[in-house]
PDB file of C-alpha atoms in Angstrom:
ATOM      1  CA  MET X   1     167.770  -3.825  36.252  1.00  0.00           C
ATOM      2  CA  THR X   2     169.304  -6.019  33.569  1.00  0.00           C
ATOM      3  CA  MET X   3     172.895  -6.954  34.375  1.00  0.00           C
ATOM      4  CA  ARG X   4     175.690  -8.155  32.154  1.00  0.00           C
ATOM      5  CA  VAL X   5     177.287 -11.157  33.853  1.00  0.00           C
ATOM      6  CA  ALA X   6     180.415 -13.091  32.891  1.00  0.00           C
ATOM      7  CA  ILE X   7     180.827 -16.612  34.240  1.00  0.00           C
ATOM      8  CA  ALA X   8     184.205 -18.309  34.137  1.00  0.00           C
ATOM      9  CA  GLY X   9     183.693 -22.044  33.893  1.00  0.00           C
ATOM     10  CA  ALA X  10     180.956 -23.729  31.860  1.00  0.00           C
ATOM     11  CA  GLY X  11     180.615 -26.911  33.870  1.00  0.00           C
ATOM     12  CA  ASN X  12     177.435 -27.931  35.643  1.00  0.00           C
ATOM     13  CA  VAL X  13     177.736 -25.118  38.189  1.00  0.00           C
ATOM     14  CA  GLY X  14     178.472 -22.404  35.641  1.00  0.00           C
ATOM     15  CA  ARG X  15     175.705 -23.501  33.305  1.00  0.00           C
ATOM     16  CA  SER X  16     173.167 -23.700  36.127  1.00  0.00           C
ATOM     17  CA  ILE X  17     174.009 -20.176  37.272  1.00  0.00           C
ATOM     18  CA  ALA X  18     173.826 -18.922  33.696  1.00  0.00           C
ATOM     19  CA  GLN X  19     170.412 -20.469  33.060  1.00  0.00           C
ATOM     20  CA  GLU X  20     168.993 -19.022  36.278  1.00  0.00           C
ATOM     21  CA  LEU X  21     170.290 -15.531  35.483  1.00  0.00           C
ATOM     22  CA  ILE X  22     168.989 -15.655  31.915  1.00  0.00           C
ATOM     23  CA  GLU X  23     165.549 -16.686  33.157  1.00  0.00           C
ATOM     24  CA  ASN X  24     165.661 -13.620  35.405  1.00  0.00           C
ATOM     25  CA  GLY X  25     166.292 -11.384  32.394  1.00  0.00           C
ATOM     26  CA  HIS X  26     170.060 -10.862  32.572  1.00  0.00           C
ATOM     27  CA  GLN X  27     172.685 -11.067  29.812  1.00  0.00           C
ATOM     28  CA  VAL X  28     175.192 -13.851  30.395  1.00  0.00           C
ATOM     29  CA  MET X  29     178.567 -14.700  28.875  1.00  0.00           C
ATOM     30  CA  LEU X  30     180.090 -18.118  29.600  1.00  0.00           C
ATOM     31  CA  ILE X  31     183.886 -18.324  29.330  1.00  0.00           C
ATOM     32  CA  GLU X  32     185.343 -21.831  28.979  1.00  0.00           C
ATOM     33  CA  ARG X  33     188.892 -22.860  28.062  1.00  0.00           C
ATOM     34  CA  GLN X  34     188.211 -26.521  27.216  1.00  0.00           C
ATOM     35  CA  PRO X  35     186.637 -27.082  23.774  1.00  0.00           C
ATOM     36  CA  ARG X  36     184.926 -30.280  24.947  1.00  0.00           C
ATOM     37  CA  MET X  37     183.011 -28.246  27.541  1.00  0.00           C
ATOM     38  CA  LEU X  38     181.566 -25.856  24.962  1.00  0.00           C
ATOM     39  CA  ARG X  39     177.925 -26.893  24.813  1.00  0.00           C
ATOM     40  CA  PRO X  40     175.926 -23.896  23.589  1.00  0.00           C
ATOM     41  CA  GLU X  41     172.851 -26.075  23.172  1.00  0.00           C
ATOM     42  CA  ARG X  42     172.724 -26.457  26.971  1.00  0.00           C
ATOM     43  CA  VAL X  43     172.293 -22.700  27.500  1.00  0.00           C
ATOM     44  CA  PRO X  44     171.410 -21.352  24.043  1.00  0.00           C
ATOM     45  CA  ASP X  45     170.643 -17.808  25.190  1.00  0.00           C
ATOM     46  CA  ALA X  46     174.112 -17.260  26.655  1.00  0.00           C
ATOM     47  CA  ARG X  47     177.097 -15.909  24.766  1.00  0.00           C
ATOM     48  CA  TRP X  48     179.762 -18.629  24.705  1.00  0.00           C
ATOM     49  CA  VAL X  49     183.460 -17.734  24.572  1.00  0.00           C
ATOM     50  CA  LEU X  50     186.302 -20.233  24.113  1.00  0.00           C
ATOM     51  CA  ALA X  51     189.125 -18.661  26.112  1.00  0.00           C
ATOM     52  CA  ASP X  52     191.272 -18.977  29.213  1.00  0.00           C
ATOM     53  CA  ALA X  53     189.707 -16.688  31.833  1.00  0.00           C
ATOM     54  CA  CYS X  54     193.059 -16.521  33.627  1.00  0.00           C
ATOM     55  CA  GLU X  55     194.663 -14.718  30.683  1.00  0.00           C
ATOM     56  CA  LEU X  56     194.439 -10.948  30.603  1.00  0.00           C
ATOM     57  CA  ALA X  57     194.276 -10.751  26.808  1.00  0.00           C
ATOM     58  CA  SER X  58     191.345 -13.168  26.690  1.00  0.00           C
ATOM     59  CA  LEU X  59     189.392 -11.135  29.202  1.00  0.00           C
ATOM     60  CA  GLU X  60     190.118  -7.923  27.309  1.00  0.00           C
ATOM     61  CA  GLU X  61     188.840  -9.508  24.095  1.00  0.00           C
ATOM     62  CA  ALA X  62     185.705 -10.658  25.917  1.00  0.00           C
ATOM     63  CA  ASP X  63     185.149  -7.058  27.151  1.00  0.00           C
ATOM     64  CA  LEU X  64     185.096  -7.967  30.818  1.00  0.00           C
ATOM     65  CA  ALA X  65     185.210  -4.269  31.699  1.00  0.00           C
ATOM     66  CA  GLY X  66     181.648  -3.981  30.423  1.00  0.00           C
ATOM     67  CA  CYS X  67     180.320  -6.519  32.917  1.00  0.00           C
ATOM     68  CA  ASP X  68     178.410  -5.678  36.066  1.00  0.00           C
ATOM     69  CA  VAL X  69     179.242  -8.994  37.738  1.00  0.00           C
ATOM     70  CA  VAL X  70     181.870 -11.683  37.275  1.00  0.00           C
ATOM     71  CA  VAL X  71     181.332 -15.172  38.660  1.00  0.00           C
ATOM     72  CA  ALA X  72     184.419 -17.372  39.035  1.00  0.00           C
ATOM     73  CA  ALA X  73     182.772 -20.789  38.916  1.00  0.00           C
ATOM     74  CA  THR X  74     185.472 -23.209  37.788  1.00  0.00           C
ATOM     75  CA  GLY X  75     186.348 -26.368  39.678  1.00  0.00           C
ATOM     76  CA  ASP X  76     189.851 -25.036  40.404  1.00  0.00           C
ATOM     77  CA  ASP X  77     190.267 -22.683  43.376  1.00  0.00           C
ATOM     78  CA  LYS X  78     193.535 -21.286  42.005  1.00  0.00           C
ATOM     79  CA  ALA X  79     191.840 -20.352  38.737  1.00  0.00           C
ATOM     80  CA  ASN X  80     188.898 -18.775  40.589  1.00  0.00           C
ATOM     81  CA  LEU X  81     191.276 -16.598  42.615  1.00  0.00           C
ATOM     82  CA  VAL X  82     193.140 -15.439  39.509  1.00  0.00           C
ATOM     83  CA  VAL X  83     189.901 -14.644  37.667  1.00  0.00           C
ATOM     84  CA  SER X  84     188.622 -12.702  40.688  1.00  0.00           C
ATOM     85  CA  LEU X  85     191.802 -10.691  41.042  1.00  0.00           C
ATOM     86  CA  LEU X  86     191.959  -9.806  37.345  1.00  0.00           C
ATOM     87  CA  ALA X  87     188.268  -8.889  37.242  1.00  0.00           C
ATOM     88  CA  LYS X  88     188.588  -6.495  40.165  1.00  0.00           C
ATOM     89  CA  THR X  89     192.040  -4.972  39.644  1.00  0.00           C
ATOM     90  CA  GLU X  90     192.360  -4.890  35.850  1.00  0.00           C
ATOM     91  CA  PHE X  91     188.737  -4.393  34.782  1.00  0.00           C
ATOM     92  CA  ALA X  92     187.160  -2.730  37.857  1.00  0.00           C
ATOM     93  CA  VAL X  93     184.161  -5.077  37.819  1.00  0.00           C
ATOM     94  CA  PRO X  94     181.784  -3.843  40.555  1.00  0.00           C
ATOM     95  CA  ARG X  95     180.812  -7.282  41.886  1.00  0.00           C
ATOM     96  CA  VAL X  96     182.893 -10.459  41.939  1.00  0.00           C
ATOM     97  CA  VAL X  97     181.468 -13.746  43.203  1.00  0.00           C
ATOM     98  CA  ALA X  98     183.793 -16.735  43.573  1.00  0.00           C
ATOM     99  CA  ARG X  99     183.146 -20.429  44.057  1.00  0.00           C
ATOM    100  CA  VAL X 100     185.188 -22.143  46.790  1.00  0.00           C
ATOM    101  CA  ASN X 101     185.700 -25.796  45.955  1.00  0.00           C
ATOM    102  CA  ARG X 102     187.827 -26.882  48.913  1.00  0.00           C
ATOM    103  CA  ALA X 103     186.852 -25.713  52.390  1.00  0.00           C
ATOM    104  CA  GLU X 104     190.483 -25.375  53.494  1.00  0.00           C
ATOM    105  CA  ASN X 105     190.998 -22.689  50.831  1.00  0.00           C
ATOM    106  CA  GLU X 106     188.139 -20.481  51.978  1.00  0.00           C
ATOM    107  CA  TRP X 107     190.433 -18.137  53.932  1.00  0.00           C
ATOM    108  CA  LEU X 108     192.083 -17.070  50.668  1.00  0.00           C
ATOM    109  CA  PHE X 109     188.880 -15.757  49.104  1.00  0.00           C
ATOM    110  CA  THR X 110     189.077 -12.232  50.459  1.00  0.00           C
ATOM    111  CA  GLU X 111     188.956  -8.655  49.293  1.00  0.00           C
ATOM    112  CA  GLN X 112     192.717  -8.791  48.697  1.00  0.00           C
ATOM    113  CA  TRP X 113     192.044 -11.295  45.927  1.00  0.00           C
ATOM    114  CA  GLY X 114     189.187  -9.220  44.505  1.00  0.00           C
ATOM    115  CA  VAL X 115     186.398 -11.382  45.936  1.00  0.00           C
ATOM    116  CA  ASP X 116     183.243  -9.637  47.123  1.00  0.00           C
ATOM    117  CA  VAL X 117     181.270 -12.807  47.902  1.00  0.00           C
ATOM    118  CA  ALA X 118     182.771 -16.267  48.393  1.00  0.00           C
ATOM    119  CA  VAL X 119     180.387 -19.206  48.104  1.00  0.00           C
ATOM    120  CA  SER X 120     181.566 -22.357  49.852  1.00  0.00           C
ATOM    121  CA  LYS X 121     179.422 -25.406  49.206  1.00  0.00           C
ATOM    122  CA  PRO X 122     180.234 -27.041  52.570  1.00  0.00           C
ATOM    123  CA  ARG X 123     179.308 -23.848  54.427  1.00  0.00           C
ATOM    124  CA  VAL X 124     176.087 -23.366  52.454  1.00  0.00           C
ATOM    125  CA  MET X 125     175.058 -26.978  52.996  1.00  0.00           C
ATOM    126  CA  ALA X 126     175.766 -26.760  56.720  1.00  0.00           C
ATOM    127  CA  ALA X 127     173.732 -23.560  56.957  1.00  0.00           C
ATOM    128  CA  LEU X 128     170.810 -25.158  55.126  1.00  0.00           C
ATOM    129  CA  VAL X 129     170.883 -28.126  57.501  1.00  0.00           C
ATOM    130  CA  GLU X 130     170.906 -25.822  60.515  1.00  0.00           C
ATOM    131  CA  GLU X 131     168.147 -23.658  59.057  1.00  0.00           C
ATOM    132  CA  ALA X 132     165.954 -26.704  58.514  1.00  0.00           C
ATOM    133  CA  VAL X 133     166.147 -27.992  62.080  1.00  0.00           C
ATOM    134  CA  THR X 134     166.862 -24.986  64.282  1.00  0.00           C
ATOM    135  CA  VAL X 135     164.105 -23.120  66.117  1.00  0.00           C
ATOM    136  CA  GLY X 136     164.884 -20.424  68.642  1.00  0.00           C
ATOM    137  CA  ASP X 137     168.408 -19.576  67.573  1.00  0.00           C
ATOM    138  CA  LEU X 138     170.204 -17.506  64.965  1.00  0.00           C
ATOM    139  CA  VAL X 139     171.556 -19.335  61.902  1.00  0.00           C
ATOM    140  CA  ARG X 140     174.075 -17.662  59.587  1.00  0.00           C
ATOM    141  CA  LEU X 141     173.109 -18.447  56.007  1.00  0.00           C
ATOM    142  CA  MET X 142     175.657 -16.432  54.036  1.00  0.00           C
ATOM    143  CA  THR X 143     178.500 -13.982  54.497  1.00  0.00           C
ATOM    144  CA  PHE X 144     178.973 -10.885  52.341  1.00  0.00           C
ATOM    145  CA  ARG X 145     182.098  -8.802  51.815  1.00  0.00           C
ATOM    146  CA  GLN X 146     184.390 -11.005  53.871  1.00  0.00           C
ATOM    147  CA  GLY X 147     182.282 -10.929  57.009  1.00  0.00           C
ATOM    148  CA  GLU X 148     181.295  -7.259  56.983  1.00  0.00           C
ATOM    149  CA  ALA X 149     177.651  -8.314  56.682  1.00  0.00           C
ATOM    150  CA  ASN X 150     175.798 -11.597  57.095  1.00  0.00           C
ATOM    151  CA  LEU X 151     172.469 -13.026  56.008  1.00  0.00           C
ATOM    152  CA  VAL X 152     170.989 -14.687  59.093  1.00  0.00           C
ATOM    153  CA  GLU X 153     167.753 -16.452  59.953  1.00  0.00           C
ATOM    154  CA  ILE X 154     165.790 -16.856  63.172  1.00  0.00           C
ATOM    155  CA  THR X 155     162.768 -19.153  63.449  1.00  0.00           C
ATOM    156  CA  LEU X 156     160.540 -17.783  66.194  1.00  0.00           C
ATOM    157  CA  PRO X 157     159.524 -20.082  69.048  1.00  0.00           C
ATOM    158  CA  PRO X 158     156.202 -19.415  70.822  1.00  0.00           C
ATOM    159  CA  THR X 159     158.144 -17.973  73.774  1.00  0.00           C
ATOM    160  CA  ALA X 160     159.813 -15.181  71.766  1.00  0.00           C
ATOM    161  CA  PRO X 161     159.095 -11.832  73.475  1.00  0.00           C
ATOM    162  CA  TYR X 162     157.509 -10.025  70.513  1.00  0.00           C
ATOM    163  CA  VAL X 163     155.296 -12.825  69.153  1.00  0.00           C
ATOM    164  CA  GLY X 164     151.876 -11.331  68.349  1.00  0.00           C
ATOM    165  CA  GLN X 165     153.169  -7.757  68.285  1.00  0.00           C
ATOM    166  CA  PRO X 166     153.670  -5.511  65.235  1.00  0.00           C
ATOM    167  CA  LEU X 167     157.158  -5.106  63.819  1.00  0.00           C
ATOM    168  CA  ARG X 168     157.224  -1.462  64.883  1.00  0.00           C
ATOM    169  CA  SER X 169     157.454  -2.739  68.468  1.00  0.00           C
ATOM    170  CA  VAL X 170     160.692  -4.654  67.835  1.00  0.00           C
ATOM    171  CA  PRO X 171     163.675  -2.398  68.716  1.00  0.00           C
ATOM    172  CA  LEU X 172     166.223  -3.725  66.250  1.00  0.00           C
ATOM    173  CA  PRO X 173     169.804  -2.563  66.804  1.00  0.00           C
ATOM    174  CA  ARG X 174     171.713  -0.421  64.328  1.00  0.00           C
ATOM    175  CA  ASP X 175     173.334  -2.160  61.359  1.00  0.00           C
ATOM    176  CA  ALA X 176     170.559  -4.753  61.292  1.00  0.00           C
ATOM    177  CA  ALA X 177     167.652  -4.922  58.837  1.00  0.00           C
ATOM    178  CA  LEU X 178     164.754  -7.360  58.615  1.00  0.00           C
ATOM    179  CA  VAL X 179     164.473  -8.092  54.886  1.00  0.00           C
ATOM    180  CA  ALA X 180     161.867 -10.874  54.698  1.00  0.00           C
ATOM    181  CA  ILE X 181     159.465 -13.009  56.701  1.00  0.00           C
ATOM    182  CA  LEU X 182     158.839 -16.599  55.616  1.00  0.00           C
ATOM    183  CA  ARG X 183     155.455 -17.766  56.861  1.00  0.00           C
ATOM    184  CA  GLY X 184     154.439 -21.198  55.655  1.00  0.00           C
ATOM    185  CA  LYS X 185     154.716 -21.049  51.857  1.00  0.00           C
ATOM    186  CA  ARG X 186     154.517 -17.244  51.752  1.00  0.00           C
ATOM    187  CA  VAL X 187     157.310 -14.693  51.520  1.00  0.00           C
ATOM    188  CA  LEU X 188     156.288 -11.441  53.198  1.00  0.00           C
ATOM    189  CA  VAL X 189     157.907  -8.050  52.728  1.00  0.00           C
ATOM    190  CA  PRO X 190     158.063  -6.618  56.261  1.00  0.00           C
ATOM    191  CA  SER X 191     156.037  -3.537  57.101  1.00  0.00           C
ATOM    192  CA  PRO X 192     155.758  -1.780  60.494  1.00  0.00           C
ATOM    193  CA  ASP X 193     152.163  -2.888  61.095  1.00  0.00           C
ATOM    194  CA  ASP X 194     152.733  -6.595  60.396  1.00  0.00           C
ATOM    195  CA  PRO X 195     152.513  -8.778  63.521  1.00  0.00           C
ATOM    196  CA  ILE X 196     155.073 -11.549  63.878  1.00  0.00           C
ATOM    197  CA  GLU X 197     153.933 -15.083  64.674  1.00  0.00           C
ATOM    198  CA  ALA X 198     155.393 -18.188  66.239  1.00  0.00           C
ATOM    199  CA  GLY X 199     157.002 -20.267  63.508  1.00  0.00           C
ATOM    200  CA  ASP X 200     157.880 -17.251  61.367  1.00  0.00           C
ATOM    201  CA  GLU X 201     161.319 -17.391  59.786  1.00  0.00           C
ATOM    202  CA  LEU X 202     162.824 -13.912  60.036  1.00  0.00           C
ATOM    203  CA  ILE X 203     165.591 -13.130  57.538  1.00  0.00           C
ATOM    204  CA  PHE X 204     168.006 -10.356  58.531  1.00  0.00           C
ATOM    205  CA  VAL X 205     171.037  -8.672  57.045  1.00  0.00           C
ATOM    206  CA  CYS X 206     173.331  -7.455  59.797  1.00  0.00           C
ATOM    207  CA  THR X 207     176.965  -6.954  60.643  1.00  0.00           C
ATOM    208  CA  ALA X 208     178.717  -9.790  62.453  1.00  0.00           C
ATOM    209  CA  GLU X 209     179.101  -7.786  65.651  1.00  0.00           C
ATOM    210  CA  MET X 210     175.343  -7.149  65.754  1.00  0.00           C
ATOM    211  CA  GLU X 211     174.312 -10.814  65.606  1.00  0.00           C
ATOM    212  CA  ASP X 212     174.180 -11.221  69.393  1.00  0.00           C
ATOM    213  CA  ALA X 213     172.198  -7.986  69.700  1.00  0.00           C
ATOM    214  CA  VAL X 214     169.662  -9.204  67.116  1.00  0.00           C
ATOM    215  CA  ARG X 215     169.410 -12.539  68.906  1.00  0.00           C
ATOM    216  CA  ALA X 216     168.870 -10.793  72.266  1.00  0.00           C
ATOM    217  CA  VAL X 217     166.088  -8.559  70.930  1.00  0.00           C
ATOM    218  CA  VAL X 218     164.211 -11.190  68.924  1.00  0.00           C
ATOM    219  CA  LEU X 219     164.622 -14.176  71.249  1.00  0.00           C
ATOM    220  CA  GLY X 220     165.098 -12.497  74.626  1.00  0.00           C
ATOM    221  CA  PRO X 221     168.122 -11.253  76.612  1.00  0.00           C
ATOM    222  CA  ASP X 222     169.001 -14.696  77.991  1.00  0.00           C
ATOM    223  CA  SER X 223     169.176 -16.296  74.533  1.00  0.00           C
ATOM    224  CA  VAL X 224     172.764 -15.168  73.937  1.00  0.00           C
ATOM    225  CA  GLU X 225     174.012 -16.873  77.096  1.00  0.00           C
ATOM    226  CA  ARG X 226     172.011 -20.029  76.320  1.00  0.00           C
ATOM    227  CA  THR X 227     173.576 -20.190  72.879  1.00  0.00           C
ATOM    228  CA  ARG X 228     177.093 -19.830  74.257  1.00  0.00           C
ATOM    229  CA  GLU X 229     176.496 -22.543  76.844  1.00  0.00           C
ATOM    230  CA  SER X 230     175.244 -24.959  74.183  1.00  0.00           C
ATOM    231  CA  ARG X 231     178.365 -24.555  72.030  1.00  0.00           C
TER     232      ARG X 231
END
């Protein structure tokens, strides 16, 4: 489905997001308040708007209500919060994604401010480091809807209880879904007959309260206690 996406902030982050979305077939509008940052030649297929995304009149003129997603991607956390709040409360945008520049401000980026997904660079980088080196434990990669659901990864050690068995044998708890298997350079869409192998990276979406249950099923009942002892 083609989406209409508005991005507030046309710096390096905003332009990179815009280019990626355009390459995936989506319509993108970049909103930038500083004339010196208007560089349409950098992302020629985007619609460029010179306006202050924190001003209601500017967003009305840009037809923000017609967008499927708004991305608040400026380098100012205060501006990103204002954009998020206006997008959600004044224009009823279905999906609002906000960039968190300073880790100490992350607690502000909640549903009350109109944010559906907050992306914190320190958190993402820490998760990528953990994901790269951790085998035999659950790593939280991303949080959705203020912690209601998380994207988590488990790299299977050879001792995992269901290694060599088909996915239908794995009794996943409620509110947990296996969405992908990374095996070497391949991305596999899970099916019930697929066996899981040592070294597989299993990607789940689950609620926060189900993380321990997922860990216990996939890695064994004693894995939860081992994880707590190591922290």
